[in-house]
CSV table of C-alpha atoms in Angstrom, one decimal:
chain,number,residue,atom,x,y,z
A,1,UNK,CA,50.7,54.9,15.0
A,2,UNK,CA,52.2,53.3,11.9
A,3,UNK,CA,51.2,49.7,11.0
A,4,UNK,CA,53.7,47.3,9.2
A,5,UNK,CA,52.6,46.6,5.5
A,6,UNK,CA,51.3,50.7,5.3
A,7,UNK,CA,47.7,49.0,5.8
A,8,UNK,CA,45.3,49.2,8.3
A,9,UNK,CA,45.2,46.6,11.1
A,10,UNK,CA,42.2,44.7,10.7
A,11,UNK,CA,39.8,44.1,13.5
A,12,UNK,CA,37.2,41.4,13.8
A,13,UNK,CA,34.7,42.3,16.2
A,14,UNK,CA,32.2,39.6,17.2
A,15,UNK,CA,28.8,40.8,19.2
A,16,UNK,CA,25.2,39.1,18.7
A,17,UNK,CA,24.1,42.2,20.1
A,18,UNK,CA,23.7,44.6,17.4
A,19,UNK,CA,24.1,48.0,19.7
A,20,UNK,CA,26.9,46.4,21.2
A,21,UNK,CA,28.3,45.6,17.2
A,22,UNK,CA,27.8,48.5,16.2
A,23,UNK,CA,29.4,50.8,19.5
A,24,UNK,CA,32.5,48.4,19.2
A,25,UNK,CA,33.0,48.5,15.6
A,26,UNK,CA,32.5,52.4,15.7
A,27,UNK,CA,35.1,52.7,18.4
A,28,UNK,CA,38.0,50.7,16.6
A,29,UNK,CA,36.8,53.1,13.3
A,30,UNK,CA,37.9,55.9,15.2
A,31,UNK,CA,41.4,54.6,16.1
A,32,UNK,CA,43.9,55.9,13.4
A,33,UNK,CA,45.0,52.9,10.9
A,34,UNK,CA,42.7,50.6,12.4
A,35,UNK,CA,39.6,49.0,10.4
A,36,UNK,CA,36.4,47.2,12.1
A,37,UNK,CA,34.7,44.0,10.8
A,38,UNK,CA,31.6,43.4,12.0
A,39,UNK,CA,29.9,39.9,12.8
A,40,UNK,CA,26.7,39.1,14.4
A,41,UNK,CA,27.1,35.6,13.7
A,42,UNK,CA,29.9,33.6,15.2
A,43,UNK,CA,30.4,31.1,13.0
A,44,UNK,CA,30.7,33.9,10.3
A,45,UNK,CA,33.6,35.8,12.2
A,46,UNK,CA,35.1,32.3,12.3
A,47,UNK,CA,35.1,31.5,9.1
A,48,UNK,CA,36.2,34.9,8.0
A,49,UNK,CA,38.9,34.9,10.7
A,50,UNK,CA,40.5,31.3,9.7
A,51,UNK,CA,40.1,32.4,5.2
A,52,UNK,CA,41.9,36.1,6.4
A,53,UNK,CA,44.9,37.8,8.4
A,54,UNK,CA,43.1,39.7,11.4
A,55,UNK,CA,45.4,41.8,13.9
A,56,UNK,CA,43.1,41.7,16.3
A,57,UNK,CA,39.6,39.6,17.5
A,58,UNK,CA,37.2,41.4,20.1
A,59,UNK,CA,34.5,38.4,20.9
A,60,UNK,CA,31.7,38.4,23.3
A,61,UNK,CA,31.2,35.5,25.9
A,62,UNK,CA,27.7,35.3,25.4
A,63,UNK,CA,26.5,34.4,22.0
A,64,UNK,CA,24.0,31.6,20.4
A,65,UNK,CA,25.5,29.5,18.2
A,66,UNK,CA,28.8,29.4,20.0
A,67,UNK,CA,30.0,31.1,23.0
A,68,UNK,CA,32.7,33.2,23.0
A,69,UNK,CA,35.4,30.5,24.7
A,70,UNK,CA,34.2,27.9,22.2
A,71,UNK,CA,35.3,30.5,19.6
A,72,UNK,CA,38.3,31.3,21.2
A,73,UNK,CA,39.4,27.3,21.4
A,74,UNK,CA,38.4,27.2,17.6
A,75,UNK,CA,40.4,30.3,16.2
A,76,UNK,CA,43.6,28.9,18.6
A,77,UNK,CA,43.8,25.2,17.3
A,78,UNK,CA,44.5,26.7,13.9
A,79,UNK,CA,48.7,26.5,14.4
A,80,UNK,CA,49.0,30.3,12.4
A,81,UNK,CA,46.8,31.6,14.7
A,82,UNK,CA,48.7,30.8,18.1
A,83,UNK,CA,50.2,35.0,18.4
A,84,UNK,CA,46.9,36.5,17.0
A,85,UNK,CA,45.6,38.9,19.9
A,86,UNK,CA,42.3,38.2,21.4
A,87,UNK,CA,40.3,40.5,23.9
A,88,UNK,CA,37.1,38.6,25.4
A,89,UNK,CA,34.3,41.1,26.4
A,90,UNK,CA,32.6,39.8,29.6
A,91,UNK,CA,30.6,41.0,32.2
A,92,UNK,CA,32.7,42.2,35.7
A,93,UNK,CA,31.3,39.1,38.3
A,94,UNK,CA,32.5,36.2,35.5
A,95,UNK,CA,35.3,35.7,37.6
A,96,UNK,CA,35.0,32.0,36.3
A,97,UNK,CA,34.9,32.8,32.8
A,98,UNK,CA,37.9,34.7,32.7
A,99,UNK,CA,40.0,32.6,33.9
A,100,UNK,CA,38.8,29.8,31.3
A,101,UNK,CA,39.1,32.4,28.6
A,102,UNK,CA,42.6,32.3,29.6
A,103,UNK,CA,43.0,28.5,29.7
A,104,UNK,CA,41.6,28.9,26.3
A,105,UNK,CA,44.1,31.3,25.0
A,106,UNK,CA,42.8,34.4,25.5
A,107,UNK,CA,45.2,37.8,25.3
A,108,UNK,CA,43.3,40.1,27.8
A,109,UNK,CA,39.4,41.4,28.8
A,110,UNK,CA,36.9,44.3,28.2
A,111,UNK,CA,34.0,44.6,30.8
A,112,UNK,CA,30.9,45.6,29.9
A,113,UNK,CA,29.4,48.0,29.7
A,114,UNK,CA,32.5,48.7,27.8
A,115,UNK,CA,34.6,52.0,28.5
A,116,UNK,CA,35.7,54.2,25.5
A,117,UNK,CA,39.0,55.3,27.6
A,118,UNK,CA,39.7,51.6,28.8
A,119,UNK,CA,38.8,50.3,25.0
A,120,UNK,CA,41.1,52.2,23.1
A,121,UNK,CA,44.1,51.5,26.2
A,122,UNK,CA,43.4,47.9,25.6
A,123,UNK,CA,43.2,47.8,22.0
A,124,UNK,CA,45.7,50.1,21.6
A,125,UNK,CA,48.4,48.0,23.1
A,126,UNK,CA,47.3,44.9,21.3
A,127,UNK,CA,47.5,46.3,18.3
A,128,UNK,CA,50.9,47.5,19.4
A,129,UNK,CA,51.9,44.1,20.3
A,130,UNK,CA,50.8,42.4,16.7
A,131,UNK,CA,53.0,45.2,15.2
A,132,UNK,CA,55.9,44.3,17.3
A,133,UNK,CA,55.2,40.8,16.3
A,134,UNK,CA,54.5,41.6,12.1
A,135,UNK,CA,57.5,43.6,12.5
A,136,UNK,CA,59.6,40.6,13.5
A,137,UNK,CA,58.2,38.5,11.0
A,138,UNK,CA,58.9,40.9,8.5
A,139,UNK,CA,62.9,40.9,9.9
A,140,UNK,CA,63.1,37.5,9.8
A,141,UNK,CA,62.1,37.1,6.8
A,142,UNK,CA,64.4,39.8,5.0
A,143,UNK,CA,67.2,37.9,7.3
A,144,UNK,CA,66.2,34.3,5.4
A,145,UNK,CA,65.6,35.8,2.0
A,146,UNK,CA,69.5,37.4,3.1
A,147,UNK,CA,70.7,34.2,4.1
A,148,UNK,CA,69.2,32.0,0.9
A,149,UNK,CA,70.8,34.4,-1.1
A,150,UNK,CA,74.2,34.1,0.3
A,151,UNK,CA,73.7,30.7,0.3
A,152,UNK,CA,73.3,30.5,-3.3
A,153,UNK,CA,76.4,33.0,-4.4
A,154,UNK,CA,77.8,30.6,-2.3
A,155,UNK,CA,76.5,27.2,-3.8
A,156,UNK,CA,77.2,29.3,-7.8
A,157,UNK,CA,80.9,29.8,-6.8
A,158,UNK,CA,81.5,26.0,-5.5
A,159,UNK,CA,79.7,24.7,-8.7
A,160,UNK,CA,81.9,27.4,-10.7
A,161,UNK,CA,84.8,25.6,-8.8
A,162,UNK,CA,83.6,21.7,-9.3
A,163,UNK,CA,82.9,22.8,-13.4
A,164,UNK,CA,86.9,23.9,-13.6
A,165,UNK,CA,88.4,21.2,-11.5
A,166,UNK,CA,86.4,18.8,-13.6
A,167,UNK,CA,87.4,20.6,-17.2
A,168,UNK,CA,90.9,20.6,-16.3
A,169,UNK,CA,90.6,17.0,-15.6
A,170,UNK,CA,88.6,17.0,-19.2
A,171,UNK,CA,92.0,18.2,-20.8
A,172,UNK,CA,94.3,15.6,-20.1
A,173,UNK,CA,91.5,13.3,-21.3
A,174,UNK,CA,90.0,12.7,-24.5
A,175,UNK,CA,86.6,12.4,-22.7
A,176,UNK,CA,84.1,15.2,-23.9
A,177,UNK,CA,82.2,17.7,-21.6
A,178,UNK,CA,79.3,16.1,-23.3
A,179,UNK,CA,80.0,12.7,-21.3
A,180,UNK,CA,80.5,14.3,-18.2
A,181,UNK,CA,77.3,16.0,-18.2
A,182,UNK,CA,75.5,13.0,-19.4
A,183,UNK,CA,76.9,10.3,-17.1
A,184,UNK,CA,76.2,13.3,-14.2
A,185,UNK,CA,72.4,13.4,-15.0
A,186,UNK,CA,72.1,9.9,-15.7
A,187,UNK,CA,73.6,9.4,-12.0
A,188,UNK,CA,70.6,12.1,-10.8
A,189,UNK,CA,68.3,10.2,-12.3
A,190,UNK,CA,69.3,6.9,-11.3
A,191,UNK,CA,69.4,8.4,-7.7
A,192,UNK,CA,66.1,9.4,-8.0
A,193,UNK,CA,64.3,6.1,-9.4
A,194,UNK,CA,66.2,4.5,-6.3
A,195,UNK,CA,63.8,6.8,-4.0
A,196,UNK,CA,67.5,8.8,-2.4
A,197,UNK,CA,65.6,12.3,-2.3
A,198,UNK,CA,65.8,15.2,-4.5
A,199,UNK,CA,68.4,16.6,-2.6
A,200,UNK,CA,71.2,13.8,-2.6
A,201,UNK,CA,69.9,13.5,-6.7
A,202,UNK,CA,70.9,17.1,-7.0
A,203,UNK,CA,74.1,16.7,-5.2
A,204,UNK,CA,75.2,14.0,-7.4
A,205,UNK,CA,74.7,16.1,-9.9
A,206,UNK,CA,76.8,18.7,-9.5
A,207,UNK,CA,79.3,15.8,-7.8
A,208,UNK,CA,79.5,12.8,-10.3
A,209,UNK,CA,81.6,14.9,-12.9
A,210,UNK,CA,84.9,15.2,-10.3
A,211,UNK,CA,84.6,11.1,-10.9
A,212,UNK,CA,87.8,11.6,-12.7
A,213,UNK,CA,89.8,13.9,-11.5
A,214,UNK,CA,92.5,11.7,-10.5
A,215,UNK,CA,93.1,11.5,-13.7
A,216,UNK,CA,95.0,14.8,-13.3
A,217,UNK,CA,97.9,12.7,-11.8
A,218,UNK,CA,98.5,9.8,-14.4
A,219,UNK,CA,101.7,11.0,-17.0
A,220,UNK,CA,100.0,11.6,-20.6
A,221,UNK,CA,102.5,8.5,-22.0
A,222,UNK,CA,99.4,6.3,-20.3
A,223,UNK,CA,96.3,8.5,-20.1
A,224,UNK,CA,96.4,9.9,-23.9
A,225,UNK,CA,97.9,6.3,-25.1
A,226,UNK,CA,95.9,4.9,-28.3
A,227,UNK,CA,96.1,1.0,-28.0
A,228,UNK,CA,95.7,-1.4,-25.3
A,229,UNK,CA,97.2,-0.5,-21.7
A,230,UNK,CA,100.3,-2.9,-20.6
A,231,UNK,CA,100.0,-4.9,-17.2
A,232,UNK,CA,102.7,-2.0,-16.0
A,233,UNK,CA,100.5,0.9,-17.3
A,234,UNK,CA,97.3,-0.2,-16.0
A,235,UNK,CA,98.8,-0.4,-13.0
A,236,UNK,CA,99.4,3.4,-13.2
A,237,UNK,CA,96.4,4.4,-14.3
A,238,UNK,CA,94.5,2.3,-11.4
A,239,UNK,CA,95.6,4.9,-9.1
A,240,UNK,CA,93.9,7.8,-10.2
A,241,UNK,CA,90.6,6.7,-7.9
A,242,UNK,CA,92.8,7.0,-5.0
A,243,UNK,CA,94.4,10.6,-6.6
A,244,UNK,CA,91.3,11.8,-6.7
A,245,UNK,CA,89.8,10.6,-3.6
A,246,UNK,CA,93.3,12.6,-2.0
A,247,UNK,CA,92.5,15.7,-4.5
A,248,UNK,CA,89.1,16.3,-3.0
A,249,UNK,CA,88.9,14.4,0.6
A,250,UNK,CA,88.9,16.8,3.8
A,251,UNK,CA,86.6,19.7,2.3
A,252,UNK,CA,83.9,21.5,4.2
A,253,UNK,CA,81.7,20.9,1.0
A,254,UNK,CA,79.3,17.7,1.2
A,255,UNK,CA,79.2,18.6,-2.5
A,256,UNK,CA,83.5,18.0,-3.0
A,257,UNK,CA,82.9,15.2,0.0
A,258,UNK,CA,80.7,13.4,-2.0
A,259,UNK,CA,82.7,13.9,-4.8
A,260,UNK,CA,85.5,12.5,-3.1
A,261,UNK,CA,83.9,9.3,-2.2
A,262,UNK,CA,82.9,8.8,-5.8
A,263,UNK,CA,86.3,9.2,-7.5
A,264,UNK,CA,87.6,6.5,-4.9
A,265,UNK,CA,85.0,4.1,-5.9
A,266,UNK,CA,83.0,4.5,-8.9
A,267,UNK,CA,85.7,1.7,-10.2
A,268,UNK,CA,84.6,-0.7,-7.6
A,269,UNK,CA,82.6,-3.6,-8.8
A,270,UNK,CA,79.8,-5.1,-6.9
A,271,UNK,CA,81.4,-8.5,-7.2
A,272,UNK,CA,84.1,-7.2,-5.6
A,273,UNK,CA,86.9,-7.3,-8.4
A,274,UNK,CA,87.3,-4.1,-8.9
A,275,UNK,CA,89.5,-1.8,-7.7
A,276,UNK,CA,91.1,0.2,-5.6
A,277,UNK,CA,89.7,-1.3,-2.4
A,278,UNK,CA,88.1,-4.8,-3.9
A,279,UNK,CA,84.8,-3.6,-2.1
A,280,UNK,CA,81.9,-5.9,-3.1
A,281,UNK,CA,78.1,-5.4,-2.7
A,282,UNK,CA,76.5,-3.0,0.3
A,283,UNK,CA,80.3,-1.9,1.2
A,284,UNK,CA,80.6,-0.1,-1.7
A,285,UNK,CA,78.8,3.2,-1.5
A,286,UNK,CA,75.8,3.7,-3.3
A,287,UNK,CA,77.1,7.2,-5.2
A,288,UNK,CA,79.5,5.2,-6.4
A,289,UNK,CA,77.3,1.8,-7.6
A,290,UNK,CA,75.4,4.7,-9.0
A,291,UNK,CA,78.0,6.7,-10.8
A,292,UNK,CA,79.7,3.1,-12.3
A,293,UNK,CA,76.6,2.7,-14.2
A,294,UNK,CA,76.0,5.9,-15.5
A,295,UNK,CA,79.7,6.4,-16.1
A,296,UNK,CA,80.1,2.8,-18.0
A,297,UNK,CA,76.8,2.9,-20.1
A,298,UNK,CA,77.9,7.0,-21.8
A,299,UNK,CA,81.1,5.7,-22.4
A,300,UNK,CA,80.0,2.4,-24.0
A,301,UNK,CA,77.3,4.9,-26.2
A,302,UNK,CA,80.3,7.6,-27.2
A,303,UNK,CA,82.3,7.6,-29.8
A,304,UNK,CA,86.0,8.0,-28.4
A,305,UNK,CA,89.2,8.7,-31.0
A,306,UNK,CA,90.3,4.8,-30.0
A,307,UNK,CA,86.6,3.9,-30.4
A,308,UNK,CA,83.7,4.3,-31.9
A,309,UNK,CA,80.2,3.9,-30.1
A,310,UNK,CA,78.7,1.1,-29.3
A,311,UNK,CA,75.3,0.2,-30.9
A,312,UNK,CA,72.6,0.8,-28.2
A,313,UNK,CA,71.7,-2.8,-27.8
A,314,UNK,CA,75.1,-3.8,-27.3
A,315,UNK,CA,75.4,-1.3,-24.8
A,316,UNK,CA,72.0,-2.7,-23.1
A,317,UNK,CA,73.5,-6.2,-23.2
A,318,UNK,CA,76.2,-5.4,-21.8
A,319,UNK,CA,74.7,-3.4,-18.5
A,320,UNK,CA,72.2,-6.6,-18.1
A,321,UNK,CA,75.4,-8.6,-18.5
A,322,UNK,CA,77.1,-7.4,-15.5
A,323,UNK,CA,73.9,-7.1,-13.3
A,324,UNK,CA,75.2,-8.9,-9.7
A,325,UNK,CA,78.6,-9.0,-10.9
A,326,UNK,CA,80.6,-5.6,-12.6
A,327,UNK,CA,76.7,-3.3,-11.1
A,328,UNK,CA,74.2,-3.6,-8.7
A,329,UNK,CA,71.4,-5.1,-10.3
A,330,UNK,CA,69.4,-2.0,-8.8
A,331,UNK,CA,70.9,0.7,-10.2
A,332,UNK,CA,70.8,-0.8,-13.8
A,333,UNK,CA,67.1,-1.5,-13.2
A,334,UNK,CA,66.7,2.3,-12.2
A,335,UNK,CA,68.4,3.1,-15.6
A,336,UNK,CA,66.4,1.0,-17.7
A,337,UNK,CA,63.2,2.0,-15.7
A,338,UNK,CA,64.2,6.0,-16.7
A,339,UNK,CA,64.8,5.5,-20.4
A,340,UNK,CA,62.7,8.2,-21.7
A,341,UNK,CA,64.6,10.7,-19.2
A,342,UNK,CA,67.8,8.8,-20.4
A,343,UNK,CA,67.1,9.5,-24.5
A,344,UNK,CA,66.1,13.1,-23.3
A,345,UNK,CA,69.9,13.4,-21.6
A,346,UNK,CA,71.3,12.3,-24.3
A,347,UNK,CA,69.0,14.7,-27.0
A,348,UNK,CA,70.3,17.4,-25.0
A,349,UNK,CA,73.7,16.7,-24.1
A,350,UNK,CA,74.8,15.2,-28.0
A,351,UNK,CA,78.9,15.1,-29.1
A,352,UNK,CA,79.3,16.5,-32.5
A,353,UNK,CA,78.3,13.7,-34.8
A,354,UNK,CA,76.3,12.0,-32.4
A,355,UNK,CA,74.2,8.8,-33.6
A,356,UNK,CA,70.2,9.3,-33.4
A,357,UNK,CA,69.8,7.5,-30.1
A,358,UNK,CA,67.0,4.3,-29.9
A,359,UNK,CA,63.2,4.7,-29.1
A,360,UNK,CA,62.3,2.0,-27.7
A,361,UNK,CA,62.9,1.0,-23.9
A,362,UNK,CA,65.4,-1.6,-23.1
A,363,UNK,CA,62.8,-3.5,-21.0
């Protein structure tokens, strides 16, 4: 018989008696790939049961301490213990103590005096039934390490995708990759400060920098243009929320969905003159009351060929300017309450000729 893990299936066997302890124990010895452990003491096989993996518990009814159902109710409540095997020796008459054994979760009986033929039958197929049961374990495992895998390839090739829909969006735009990645983290940690989970933070993430993609659709006479934007132009280039909301709407991904739901309104102000939609306050989503700050507060601190960057504290000003009117006042906060993890962002993420930023908080 060939256990699962090439070891030998371990067998606690639990006896006051020491005769008794020691015929048991010899009698699992002589199975092939099976291994006895002895305990006189109940509370001894219990706490070496709970602190190990047995395959298999053989416990007498009668012992001092705690009897042999009390152990049984004690090694069952533990939730990782619910499939272990348990055979409960008792004596033939205890018609009454089998059956609350079984009430207690017992997997079958020995009588005593105990019979070497009948022993090894019983152990035998309990044994056989833990290695059924290790064995699926073991499948399903493979089959989720299989699946996270997958998963994974999967989740590289859609960030592969989101990282060249957003640089082609980068090349019609003198924006740098620098200030997508920055206002993208920024977003994550803002998301995280506001107590949204590690999981939405992370989608953001890998979301935020599609914020822009509209962009692809606006003629380069008004996206590349150096001075101010006529009434006529403007009007043009309000549209790419709405381009890139149609770009990336509709997709199977909640990463592209999200992203979708941020281009449309990461231009939206919380007073509500903003635009496409006008939305004000709670109606505007919060990955895009997120992404406006973050996007807003890099592109303030970045130099620009028809700009150079602001000074820090102008930049501060500015965000606790438009707190309750352009941002929600909660998302700012968020910002200024991560500022170390905000200078660290921008240490890592630096356009050439970057400006040493500050070191002291904003608040």
């Amino acid at each position: 018989m060939k256990f699962p893990l090439d070891r030998p299936m371990q067998v606690a066997v639990v006896d006051d008696t020491q005769l008794n302890l020691f015929l048991i124990g010899k009698l699992v010895d002589r199975m092939q790939d099976a291994r006895a452990h002895n305990f006189e003491r109940p509370t001894a096989a219990l706490e070496w049961c709970l602190a190990n993996a047995p395959d298999l518990i053989i416990v007498d009814y009668m012992m001092p301490e705690m009897d042999g159902l009390e152990f049984i109710r004690r090694i069952r409540a533990c939730r990782d213990r619910d499939d272990l095997p348990i055979l409960m020796v008792t004596a033939s008459h205890e018609r009454d103590v089998r059956y609350a054994a079984l009430d207690c979760g017992a997997s079958d009986f020995l009588t005593k005096p105990v019979d070497a033929r009948e022993f090894e039958a019983r152990v035998r197929n309990m044994l056989k039934l833990r290695q059924a049961h290790l064995a699926n374990e073991h499948r399903a495992e493979t089959l989720a390490a299989e699946v996270r895998r997958a998963t994974a390839d999967i989740l590289d090739r859609e960030r592969e995708t989101i990282t060249r829909l957003s640089r082609a969006a980068e090349f019609r735009d003198p924006e740098t990759g620098a200030h997508i990645q920055r206002m993208s983290h920024y977003s994550a940690l803002i998301a995280r400060r506001l107590g949204l989970g590690d999981t939405f933070a992370e989608t953001l993430l890998m979301a935020a920098p599609m914020h822009d993609v509209g962009k692809l659709g606006i003629p380069d006479t008004i996206l590349l243009k150096p001075g101010r934007l006529t009434a006529e132009e403007f009007a043009v280039m309000k549209r790419h929320p709405q381009i890139g909301h149609d770009i990336l709407k509709g997709s199977s991904s909640s990463i592209l969905r999200l992203g979708a739901t941020i281009a449309l309104t990461h231009h939206e102000k919380f007073d509500g003159s903003g635009y496409p939609q006008g939305l004000s306050g709670q109606s505007i989503p919060m990955e895009g009351r997120i992404v406006a700050v973050a996007d807003v507060f890099d592109a303030l601190t970045s130099a620009r060929p028809y700009k150079p960057a602001w000074p820090m504290s102008r930049a501060i000003a500015l965000l606790r300017e438009g707190r309750g009117t352009h941002f929600d006042p909660t998302c700012v906060d968020a910002l200024f309450h991560t500022w170390e993890d905000v200078l660290a962002v921008q240490s890592r993420y630096q356009d050439e000729h970057a400006p040493e930023p500050p070191v002291s908080p904003p608040c």
